[in-house]
Short mmCIF file of C-alpha atoms in Angstrom, two decimals:
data_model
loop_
_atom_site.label_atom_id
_atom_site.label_comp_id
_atom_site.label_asym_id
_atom_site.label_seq_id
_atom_site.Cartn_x
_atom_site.Cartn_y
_atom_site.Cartn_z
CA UNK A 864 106.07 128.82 74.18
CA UNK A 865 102.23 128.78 74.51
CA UNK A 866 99.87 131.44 73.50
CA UNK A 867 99.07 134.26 74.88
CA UNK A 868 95.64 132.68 74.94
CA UNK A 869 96.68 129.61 76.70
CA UNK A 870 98.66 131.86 78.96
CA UNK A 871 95.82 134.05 80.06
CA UNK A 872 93.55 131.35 80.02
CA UNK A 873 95.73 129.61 82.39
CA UNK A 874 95.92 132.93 84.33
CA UNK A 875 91.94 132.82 84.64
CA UNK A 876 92.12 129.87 87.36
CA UNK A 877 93.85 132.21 89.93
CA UNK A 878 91.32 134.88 89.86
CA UNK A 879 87.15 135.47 89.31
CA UNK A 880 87.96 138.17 87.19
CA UNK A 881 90.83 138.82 84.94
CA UNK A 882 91.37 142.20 82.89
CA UNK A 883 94.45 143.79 81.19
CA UNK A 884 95.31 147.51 81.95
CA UNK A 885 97.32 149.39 79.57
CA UNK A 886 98.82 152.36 81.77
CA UNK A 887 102.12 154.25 80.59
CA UNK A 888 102.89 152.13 78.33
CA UNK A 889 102.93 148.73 80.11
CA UNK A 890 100.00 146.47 79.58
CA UNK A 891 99.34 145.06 83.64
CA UNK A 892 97.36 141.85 84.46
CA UNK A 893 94.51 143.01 86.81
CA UNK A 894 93.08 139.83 88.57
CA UNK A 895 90.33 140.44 90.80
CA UNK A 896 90.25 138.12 93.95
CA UNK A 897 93.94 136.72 93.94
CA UNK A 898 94.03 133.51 95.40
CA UNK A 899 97.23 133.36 97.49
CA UNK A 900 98.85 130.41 99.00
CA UNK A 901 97.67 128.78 102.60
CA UNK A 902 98.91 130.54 105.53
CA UNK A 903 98.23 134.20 103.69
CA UNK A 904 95.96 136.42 105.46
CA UNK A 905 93.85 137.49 104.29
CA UNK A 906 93.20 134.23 101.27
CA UNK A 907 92.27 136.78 98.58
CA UNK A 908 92.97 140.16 97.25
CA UNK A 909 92.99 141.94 94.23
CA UNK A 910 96.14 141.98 92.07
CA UNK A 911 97.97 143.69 89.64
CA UNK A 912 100.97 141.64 87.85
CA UNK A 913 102.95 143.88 85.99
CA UNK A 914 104.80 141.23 83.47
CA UNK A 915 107.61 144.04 82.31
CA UNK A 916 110.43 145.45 83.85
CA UNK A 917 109.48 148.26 86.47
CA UNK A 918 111.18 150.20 89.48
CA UNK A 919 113.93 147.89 88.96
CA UNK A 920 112.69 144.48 89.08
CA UNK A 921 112.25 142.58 86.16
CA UNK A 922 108.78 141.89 86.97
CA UNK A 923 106.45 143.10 89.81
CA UNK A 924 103.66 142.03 91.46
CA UNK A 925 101.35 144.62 93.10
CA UNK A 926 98.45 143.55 96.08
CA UNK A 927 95.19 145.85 96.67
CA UNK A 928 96.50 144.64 101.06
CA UNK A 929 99.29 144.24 102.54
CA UNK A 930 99.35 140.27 103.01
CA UNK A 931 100.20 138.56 106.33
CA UNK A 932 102.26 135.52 105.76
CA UNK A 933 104.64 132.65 107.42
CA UNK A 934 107.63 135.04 106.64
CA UNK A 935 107.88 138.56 107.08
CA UNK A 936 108.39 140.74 103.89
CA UNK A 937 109.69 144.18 103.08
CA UNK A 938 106.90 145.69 102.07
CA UNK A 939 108.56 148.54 99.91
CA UNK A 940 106.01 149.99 97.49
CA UNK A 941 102.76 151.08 99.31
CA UNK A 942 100.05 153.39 97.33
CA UNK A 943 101.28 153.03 93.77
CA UNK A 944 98.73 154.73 92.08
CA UNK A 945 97.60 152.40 88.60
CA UNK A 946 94.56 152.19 87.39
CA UNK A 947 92.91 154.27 89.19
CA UNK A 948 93.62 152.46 92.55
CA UNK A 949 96.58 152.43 94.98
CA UNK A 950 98.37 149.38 95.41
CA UNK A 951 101.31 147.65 97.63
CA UNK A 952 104.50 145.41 96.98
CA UNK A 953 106.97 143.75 98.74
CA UNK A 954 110.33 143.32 97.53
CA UNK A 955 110.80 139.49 95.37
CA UNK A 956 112.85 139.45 92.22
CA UNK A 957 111.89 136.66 90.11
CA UNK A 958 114.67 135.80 87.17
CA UNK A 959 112.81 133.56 84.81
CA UNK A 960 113.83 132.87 81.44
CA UNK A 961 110.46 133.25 78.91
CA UNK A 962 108.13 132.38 81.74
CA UNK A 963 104.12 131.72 81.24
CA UNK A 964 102.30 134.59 82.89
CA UNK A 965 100.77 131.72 85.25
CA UNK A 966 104.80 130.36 85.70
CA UNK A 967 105.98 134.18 86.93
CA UNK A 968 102.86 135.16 88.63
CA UNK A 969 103.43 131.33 91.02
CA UNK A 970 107.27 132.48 91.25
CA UNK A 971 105.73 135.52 93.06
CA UNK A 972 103.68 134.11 95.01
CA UNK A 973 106.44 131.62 96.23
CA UNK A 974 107.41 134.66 97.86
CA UNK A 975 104.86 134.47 100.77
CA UNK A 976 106.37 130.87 101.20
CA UNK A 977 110.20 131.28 100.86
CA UNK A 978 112.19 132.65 103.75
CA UNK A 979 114.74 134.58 101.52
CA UNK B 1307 70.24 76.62 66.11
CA UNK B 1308 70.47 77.16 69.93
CA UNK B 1309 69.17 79.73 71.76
CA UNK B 1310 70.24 80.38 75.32
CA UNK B 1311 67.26 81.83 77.27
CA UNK B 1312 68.21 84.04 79.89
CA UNK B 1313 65.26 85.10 82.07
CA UNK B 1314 66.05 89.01 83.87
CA UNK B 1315 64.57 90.77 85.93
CA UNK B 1316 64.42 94.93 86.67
CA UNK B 1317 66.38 94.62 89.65
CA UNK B 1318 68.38 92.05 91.96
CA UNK B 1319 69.39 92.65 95.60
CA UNK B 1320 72.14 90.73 96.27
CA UNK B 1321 71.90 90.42 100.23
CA UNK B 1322 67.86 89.72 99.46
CA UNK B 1323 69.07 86.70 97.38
CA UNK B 1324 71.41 85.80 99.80
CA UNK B 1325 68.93 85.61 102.60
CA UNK B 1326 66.89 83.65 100.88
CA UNK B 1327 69.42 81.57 100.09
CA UNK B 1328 68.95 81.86 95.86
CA UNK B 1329 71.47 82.41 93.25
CA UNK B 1330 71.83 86.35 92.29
CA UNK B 1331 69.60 86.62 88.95
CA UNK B 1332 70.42 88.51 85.69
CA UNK B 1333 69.03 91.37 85.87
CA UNK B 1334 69.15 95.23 84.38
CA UNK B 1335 70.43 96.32 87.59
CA UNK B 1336 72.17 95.10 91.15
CA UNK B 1337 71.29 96.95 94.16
CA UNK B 1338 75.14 96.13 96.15
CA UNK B 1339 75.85 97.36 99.31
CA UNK B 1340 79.28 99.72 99.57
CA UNK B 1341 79.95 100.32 102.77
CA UNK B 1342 76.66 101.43 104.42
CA UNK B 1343 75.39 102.97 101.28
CA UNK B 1344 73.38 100.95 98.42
CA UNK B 1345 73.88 101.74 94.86
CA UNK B 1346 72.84 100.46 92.15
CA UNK B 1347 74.70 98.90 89.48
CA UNK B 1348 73.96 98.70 85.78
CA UNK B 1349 76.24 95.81 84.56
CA UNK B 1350 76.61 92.50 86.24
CA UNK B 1351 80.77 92.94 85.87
CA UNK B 1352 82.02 96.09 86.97
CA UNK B 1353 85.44 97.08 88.28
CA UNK B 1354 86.85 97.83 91.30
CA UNK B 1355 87.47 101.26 90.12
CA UNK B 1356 83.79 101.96 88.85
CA UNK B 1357 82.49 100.65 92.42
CA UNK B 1358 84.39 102.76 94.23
CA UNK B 1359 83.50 105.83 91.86
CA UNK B 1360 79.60 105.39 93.17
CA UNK B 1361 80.70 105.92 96.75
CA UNK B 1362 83.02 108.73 95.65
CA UNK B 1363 86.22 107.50 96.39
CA UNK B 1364 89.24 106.64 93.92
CA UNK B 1365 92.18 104.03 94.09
CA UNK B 1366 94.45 106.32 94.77
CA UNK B 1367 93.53 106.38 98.49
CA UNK B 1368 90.93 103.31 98.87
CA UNK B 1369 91.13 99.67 98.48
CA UNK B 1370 87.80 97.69 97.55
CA UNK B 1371 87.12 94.37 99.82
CA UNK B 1372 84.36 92.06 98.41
CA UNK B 1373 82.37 90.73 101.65
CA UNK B 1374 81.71 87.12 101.15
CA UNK B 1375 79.61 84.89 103.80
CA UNK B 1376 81.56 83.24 106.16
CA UNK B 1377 83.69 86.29 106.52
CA UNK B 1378 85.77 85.67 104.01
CA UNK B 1379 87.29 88.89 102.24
CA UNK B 1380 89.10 89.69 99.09
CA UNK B 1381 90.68 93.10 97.86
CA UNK B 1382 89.62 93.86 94.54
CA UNK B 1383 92.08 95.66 92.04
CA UNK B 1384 90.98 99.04 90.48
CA UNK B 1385 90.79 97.13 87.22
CA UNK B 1386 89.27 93.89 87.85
CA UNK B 1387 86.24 92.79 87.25
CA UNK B 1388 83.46 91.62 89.79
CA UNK B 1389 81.01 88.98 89.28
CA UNK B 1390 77.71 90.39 91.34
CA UNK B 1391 76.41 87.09 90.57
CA UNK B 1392 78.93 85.44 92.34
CA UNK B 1393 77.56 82.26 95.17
CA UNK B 1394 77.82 83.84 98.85
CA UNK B 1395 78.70 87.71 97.94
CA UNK B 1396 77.55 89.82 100.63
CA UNK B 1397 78.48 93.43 99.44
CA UNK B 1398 81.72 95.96 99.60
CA UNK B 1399 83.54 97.51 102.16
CA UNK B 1400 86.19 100.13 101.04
CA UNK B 1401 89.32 100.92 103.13
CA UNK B 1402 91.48 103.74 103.46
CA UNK B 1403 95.14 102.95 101.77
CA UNK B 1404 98.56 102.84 103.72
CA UNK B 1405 100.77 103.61 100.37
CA UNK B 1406 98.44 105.67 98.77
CA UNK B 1407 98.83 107.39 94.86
CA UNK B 1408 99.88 110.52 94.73
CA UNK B 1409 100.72 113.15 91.30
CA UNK B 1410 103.26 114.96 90.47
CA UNK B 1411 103.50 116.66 86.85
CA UNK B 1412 100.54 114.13 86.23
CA UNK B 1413 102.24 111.10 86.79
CA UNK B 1414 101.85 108.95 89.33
CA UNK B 1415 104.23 107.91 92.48
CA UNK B 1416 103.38 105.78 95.52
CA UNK B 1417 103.86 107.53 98.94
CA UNK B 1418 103.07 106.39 102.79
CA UNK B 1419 99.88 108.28 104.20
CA UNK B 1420 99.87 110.73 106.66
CA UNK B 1421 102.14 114.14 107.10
CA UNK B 1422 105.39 114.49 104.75
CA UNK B 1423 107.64 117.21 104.21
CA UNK B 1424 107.52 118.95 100.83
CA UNK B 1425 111.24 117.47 100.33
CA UNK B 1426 110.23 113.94 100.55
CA UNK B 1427 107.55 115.36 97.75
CA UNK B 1428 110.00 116.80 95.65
CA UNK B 1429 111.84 113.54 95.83
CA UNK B 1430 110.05 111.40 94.21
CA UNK B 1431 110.93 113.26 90.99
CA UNK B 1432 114.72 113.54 91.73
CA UNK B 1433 113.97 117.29 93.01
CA UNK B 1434 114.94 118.87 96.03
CA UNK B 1435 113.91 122.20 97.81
CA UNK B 1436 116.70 124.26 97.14
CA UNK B 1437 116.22 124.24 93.75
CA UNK B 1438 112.10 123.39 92.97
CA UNK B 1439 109.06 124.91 94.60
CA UNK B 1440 106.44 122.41 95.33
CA UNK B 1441 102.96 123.52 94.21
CA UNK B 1442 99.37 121.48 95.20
CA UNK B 1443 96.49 122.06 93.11
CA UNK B 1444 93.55 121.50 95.66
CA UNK B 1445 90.33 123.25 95.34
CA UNK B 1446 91.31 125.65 92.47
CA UNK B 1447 95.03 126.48 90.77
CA UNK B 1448 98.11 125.28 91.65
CA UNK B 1449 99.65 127.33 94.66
CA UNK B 1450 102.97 127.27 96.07
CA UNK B 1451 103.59 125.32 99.22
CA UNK B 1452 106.21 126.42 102.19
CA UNK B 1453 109.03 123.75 102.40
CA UNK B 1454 108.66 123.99 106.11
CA UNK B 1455 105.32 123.10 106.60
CA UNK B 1456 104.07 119.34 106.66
CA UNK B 1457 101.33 118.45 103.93
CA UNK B 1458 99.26 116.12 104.70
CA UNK B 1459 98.98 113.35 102.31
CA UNK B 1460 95.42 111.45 102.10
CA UNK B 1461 96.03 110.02 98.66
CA UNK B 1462 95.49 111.70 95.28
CA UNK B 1463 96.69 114.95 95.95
CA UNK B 1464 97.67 116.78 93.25
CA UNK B 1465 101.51 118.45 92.85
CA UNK B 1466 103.18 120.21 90.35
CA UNK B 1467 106.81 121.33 90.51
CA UNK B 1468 108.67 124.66 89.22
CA UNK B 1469 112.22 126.05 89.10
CA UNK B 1470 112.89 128.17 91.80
CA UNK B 1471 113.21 131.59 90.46
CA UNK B 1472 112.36 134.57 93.27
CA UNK B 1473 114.20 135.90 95.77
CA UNK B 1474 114.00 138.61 98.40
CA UNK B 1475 115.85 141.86 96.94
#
C-alpha cells in the first residue's frame, strides 16, 4: 500500500488545489478544479471525495455542478451542505478492495463514462 | 609518437559543403537540415533518436530518413548512429509512422495509426472492457476513457488500465 503521502501527492495531479476537510467526523478530500474526463461539461469543477462510507455507499463523490456527460446519471444528492458549501452526487457505487485515493477517486469518475 | 592533427572549425553546414562540393569538416558543431528547420548539432555522431528530439518529435510516431544526393534515402533507427560527415548527405526528413508505439502501464506495444476502439487498447495487455477501464494520461492525470468512443491513436499516447469497480446504484 503506498503512503498517504504518495496517495495525496498522486491526488494533487487531478486538481490546482487540494485540501482535507474534517466535518462530522469524516476527513473529505476537497480538490479545487476537478478535472473530469472528455465529453464532461463543463471540464472542471470543484470536488469533494468523501473516502468513507456515507448515505450508504461505501464511498462518495460530491461535485460543486451537476456534470453533463455521454450517459445520463441519477443525480440523487443535490445541496449537501459540507464545508460550508452545497454540493451534488449522482448515484455510482465503487467496491474496491484498499484502493489509492487517486485509484477510487478514477473509479468515480469512470462513472461519467460507463453506461451502467 | 604520432600525433593525428585534426583541424576544426566553429561550425560546418553540411548542404554549404555539399554545394561546394567539399568533404563535411570536423567541427564543434553541424548546422543539418530536419525537415525545413536547421538545428544545430553538437557531436558529429548522433542518433536517430537525439535528431528527432531537436525537431520535437519521438520514435514512437516518426521515422528519421537521411537525404543523400542522388535521391537516395535511408531510415535511420532511433538508436543508430549518424555520420554528419558522411560523402553526399543532404539533411533529414522525418515521417509520420504507420505502426506507431504506444504505452500501456509504461510498457510499450506496437499499434496501427489512426482511430481504435478502447477494446483493441485493452487488448494488447490481455484486457477487455468488461472487466478494465482504459485511462489516457494526455495533458495532465490519467482520466478514464468511454469504451464507446474511438481514440485516436497518433503514436505515444499514454494508457493506463484499472479494475473495473463502479456501478450505477
Amino acid at each position: 500500500m503506498e503512503s498517504p503521502e504518495h496517495q495525496l501527492e498522486e491526488l494533487k495531479r487531478y486538481c490546482t488545489k487540494l485540501k482535507a476537510v474534517p466535518e462530522g467526523g469524516v476527513t473529505y478530500l476537497y480538490l479545487e478544479q476537478l478535472r473530469l474526463p472528455a465529453g464532461c461539461t463543463p471540464a472542471v469543477c470543484d470536488g469533494l471525495l468523501c473516502p468513507v462510507a456515507r448515505d450508504g455507499y461505501p464511498s462518495r463523490l460530491f461535485l460543486s455542478v451537476q456534470v453533463s456527460s455521454p450517459y445520463t446519471r441519477n443525480w440523487n444528492v443535490s445541496n449537501a451542505r459540507i464545508a460550508e458549501k452545497n454540493w451534488v452526487a449522482f448515484s455510482w457505487k465503487v467496491e474496491l478492495k484498499d484502493p489509492t485515493l487517486a485509484r477510487l477517486l478514477i473509479a468515480h469518475l469512470n462513472g461519467f463514462t460507463k453506461e451502467k | 609518437m604520432q600525433i593525428e592533427q585534426t583541424f576544426e572549425i566553429e561550425e560546418a553546414d553540411l548542404e554549404e559543403c555539399l554545394k561546394r562540393g567539399e568533404r563535411v569538416p570536423h567541427a564543434r558543431r553541424y548546422r543539418v537540415r530536419i525537415d525545413c528547420e536547421t538545428v544545430k548539432i553538437e557531436t558529429p555522431h548522433p542518433t536517430g533518436e537525439a535528431l528527432l528530439a531537436r525537431v520535437g518529435k519521438r520514435p514512437c510516431a516518426f521515422e528519421l530518413i537521411e537525404e543523400f544526393v542522388h535521391c537516395e534515402n535511408n531510415v535511420v533507427e532511433p538508436g543508430e548512429t549518424v555520420d554528419l560527415r558522411k560523402h553526399g548527405l543532404k539533411g533529414f526528413i522525418t515521417a509520420h509512422k504507420e505502426i506507431v508505439t504506444i504505452f500501456i502501464n509504461d510498457k510499450p506495444y506496437q499499434i496501427e495509426r489512426g482511430e481504435r476502439t478502447v477494446a483493441q487498447i485493452l487488448s494488447k495487455v490481455d484486457e477487455t472492457t468488461e472487466g478494465y477501464i482504459l485511462l489516457e494520461e494526455k495533458n495532465g492525470p490519467p482520466l478514464p476513457l468511454a469504451p464507446d468512443i474511438p481514440v485516436k491513436i497518433c503514436g505515444c499516447e499514454i494508457f493506463h488500465s484499472q479494475v473495473q469497480a463502479g456501478g450505477s446504484s
